[in-house]
XYZ file of C-alpha atoms in Angstrom:
173
model
C 14.526 162.250 105.553
C 15.745 165.699 106.712
C 14.327 168.306 104.388
C 15.643 171.345 106.298
C 18.356 171.790 103.649
C 15.618 172.763 101.202
C 14.970 176.065 102.904
C 17.071 179.123 103.636
C 16.027 182.159 105.588
C 15.185 184.008 102.375
C 14.215 181.560 99.654
C 13.236 178.001 98.782
C 15.880 176.049 96.863
C 13.767 174.736 93.981
C 16.671 172.908 92.326
C 17.260 170.840 95.456
C 13.558 170.039 95.722
C 13.349 168.899 92.076
C 16.323 166.623 92.659
C 14.185 164.267 94.768
C 13.160 161.309 92.630
C 9.442 160.773 92.451
C 8.405 164.285 93.453
C 8.160 165.678 89.950
C 4.703 165.705 88.473
C 2.663 164.852 91.567
C -0.140 167.080 90.352
C 0.250 166.372 86.648
C -0.039 162.605 86.625
C 3.684 162.071 85.946
C 4.393 160.253 89.208
C 6.699 157.267 88.928
C 5.915 153.716 89.947
C 8.854 153.985 92.351
C 7.262 156.937 94.152
C 3.950 155.072 94.339
C 5.665 151.946 95.670
C 7.523 154.016 98.272
C 4.262 155.624 99.444
C 2.602 152.197 99.570
C 5.507 150.684 101.489
C 5.340 153.578 103.969
C 1.647 152.896 104.464
C 2.096 149.124 104.559
C 4.726 149.404 107.288
C 2.346 151.176 109.653
C -0.537 148.899 108.693
C 1.536 145.753 109.177
C 2.770 146.815 112.619
C -0.751 147.606 113.751
C -2.346 144.551 112.211
C 0.260 142.098 113.503
C 0.051 143.650 116.965
C -3.744 143.383 116.899
C -3.665 139.771 115.722
C -1.080 138.841 118.351
C -3.013 140.562 121.164
C -6.378 139.122 120.102
C -4.980 135.629 119.624
C -3.007 135.716 122.887
C -6.130 136.817 124.782
C -8.088 134.031 123.024
C -10.581 136.472 121.564
C -12.826 135.366 118.747
C -12.129 136.178 115.106
C -14.355 139.253 114.882
C -12.991 141.161 117.912
C -9.424 140.235 116.941
C -9.927 141.503 113.395
C -11.559 144.713 114.643
C -8.587 145.335 116.941
C -6.099 144.515 114.176
C -7.791 146.814 111.653
C -8.119 149.621 114.209
C -4.435 149.369 115.115
C -3.500 149.231 111.413
C -5.209 152.598 110.902
C -3.680 154.044 114.102
C -0.133 153.017 113.186
C -0.607 153.847 109.500
C -1.780 157.376 110.327
C 0.844 157.849 113.041
C 3.766 157.378 110.644
C 2.521 160.268 108.499
C 1.338 162.312 111.461
C 4.732 162.366 113.133
C 6.549 163.019 109.853
C 4.493 166.133 109.104
C 4.724 167.282 112.729
C 8.536 167.153 112.403
C 8.137 169.299 109.296
C 6.504 171.985 111.429
C 2.750 171.475 111.095
C 0.545 172.039 114.130
C -1.431 169.048 115.459
C -4.740 169.979 113.809
C -3.138 170.486 110.384
C -0.995 167.367 110.784
C -4.061 165.233 111.549
C -5.848 166.611 108.478
C -2.826 165.824 106.291
C -2.486 162.284 107.695
C -6.178 161.582 107.118
C -6.029 162.971 103.567
C -2.793 161.156 102.759
C -3.512 157.714 104.121
C -7.218 156.937 104.470
C -7.797 155.471 101.007
C -4.461 153.653 100.979
C -5.007 152.071 104.403
C -8.622 151.193 103.613
C -7.693 149.439 100.355
C -4.798 147.684 102.035
C -6.925 146.454 104.940
C -9.779 145.341 102.698
C -7.444 143.295 100.498
C -5.267 141.939 103.298
C -8.156 140.883 105.511
C -10.034 139.519 102.518
C -7.068 137.261 101.747
C -6.876 136.093 105.365
C -10.620 135.382 105.402
C -10.420 133.414 102.136
C -7.469 131.181 103.093
C -8.998 128.009 104.550
C -8.160 127.690 108.255
C -6.241 130.980 108.492
C -8.841 132.627 110.717
C -8.537 129.798 113.238
C -4.761 129.367 113.062
C -2.669 130.119 116.140
C 0.406 132.337 116.436
C 2.642 129.267 116.305
C 1.100 128.023 113.041
C 2.840 128.648 109.745
C -0.612 129.085 108.201
C -1.238 132.133 110.415
C 1.963 133.873 109.321
C 1.764 132.669 105.714
C -1.765 134.025 105.247
C -0.881 137.285 106.990
C 2.301 137.883 104.980
C 0.667 136.717 101.758
C -2.171 139.140 102.416
C 0.330 141.972 102.886
C 2.043 141.099 99.607
C -1.222 141.073 97.641
C -2.360 144.270 99.389
C 0.889 145.974 98.345
C 0.384 144.933 94.719
C -3.225 146.152 94.680
C -2.624 149.390 96.610
C 0.429 150.618 94.659
C -1.567 151.476 91.487
C -4.201 153.169 93.672
C -1.503 155.313 95.279
C 0.049 156.089 91.884
C -3.302 157.287 90.588
C -3.944 159.388 93.715
C -0.486 160.964 93.851
C -0.713 161.784 90.153
C -3.829 163.808 90.937
C -2.305 165.674 93.889
C -3.995 163.467 96.480
C -2.823 160.769 98.880
C 0.869 161.025 99.681
C 1.202 164.048 97.394
C -0.510 165.962 100.221
C 2.347 164.998 102.555
C 5.011 166.178 100.096
C 3.385 169.602 99.917
C 4.254 170.076 103.602
C 7.985 169.532 103.693
């Protein structure tokens, strides 16, 4: 979303900023479920890309479950952070500040999401040994993402309401 319209050379247009749904009350606890879901979906998108890529690479290379999961989780964090990192870089932050914001905004969300998602995959009988062509592989993976979204959204709502998580990102645009 292009936020350059918010700023003029002399002043910040507060009315335009307040018009964004979900931004009001980030620090007061008045964040909406919609804003929390949007933050979670943003995080889930990066996590899903990284995790699917890791699972595909590990499975295609016939790695065992542990190295494949390590790769998938690592890539989930890399892609999850990168979405925020590049967004705040576009907003004008230097690399060091952008990395700090991405870490502050996404670490808890990604960690919860990965714990839940991978827990689901580990608990589904046969999912860890399923191949890329098996419906069980994709069903467990997508089911894990769905459950992770449902568990992580309240976490993000709580964090944003306290000025943490994705609220940190919104302070920089």
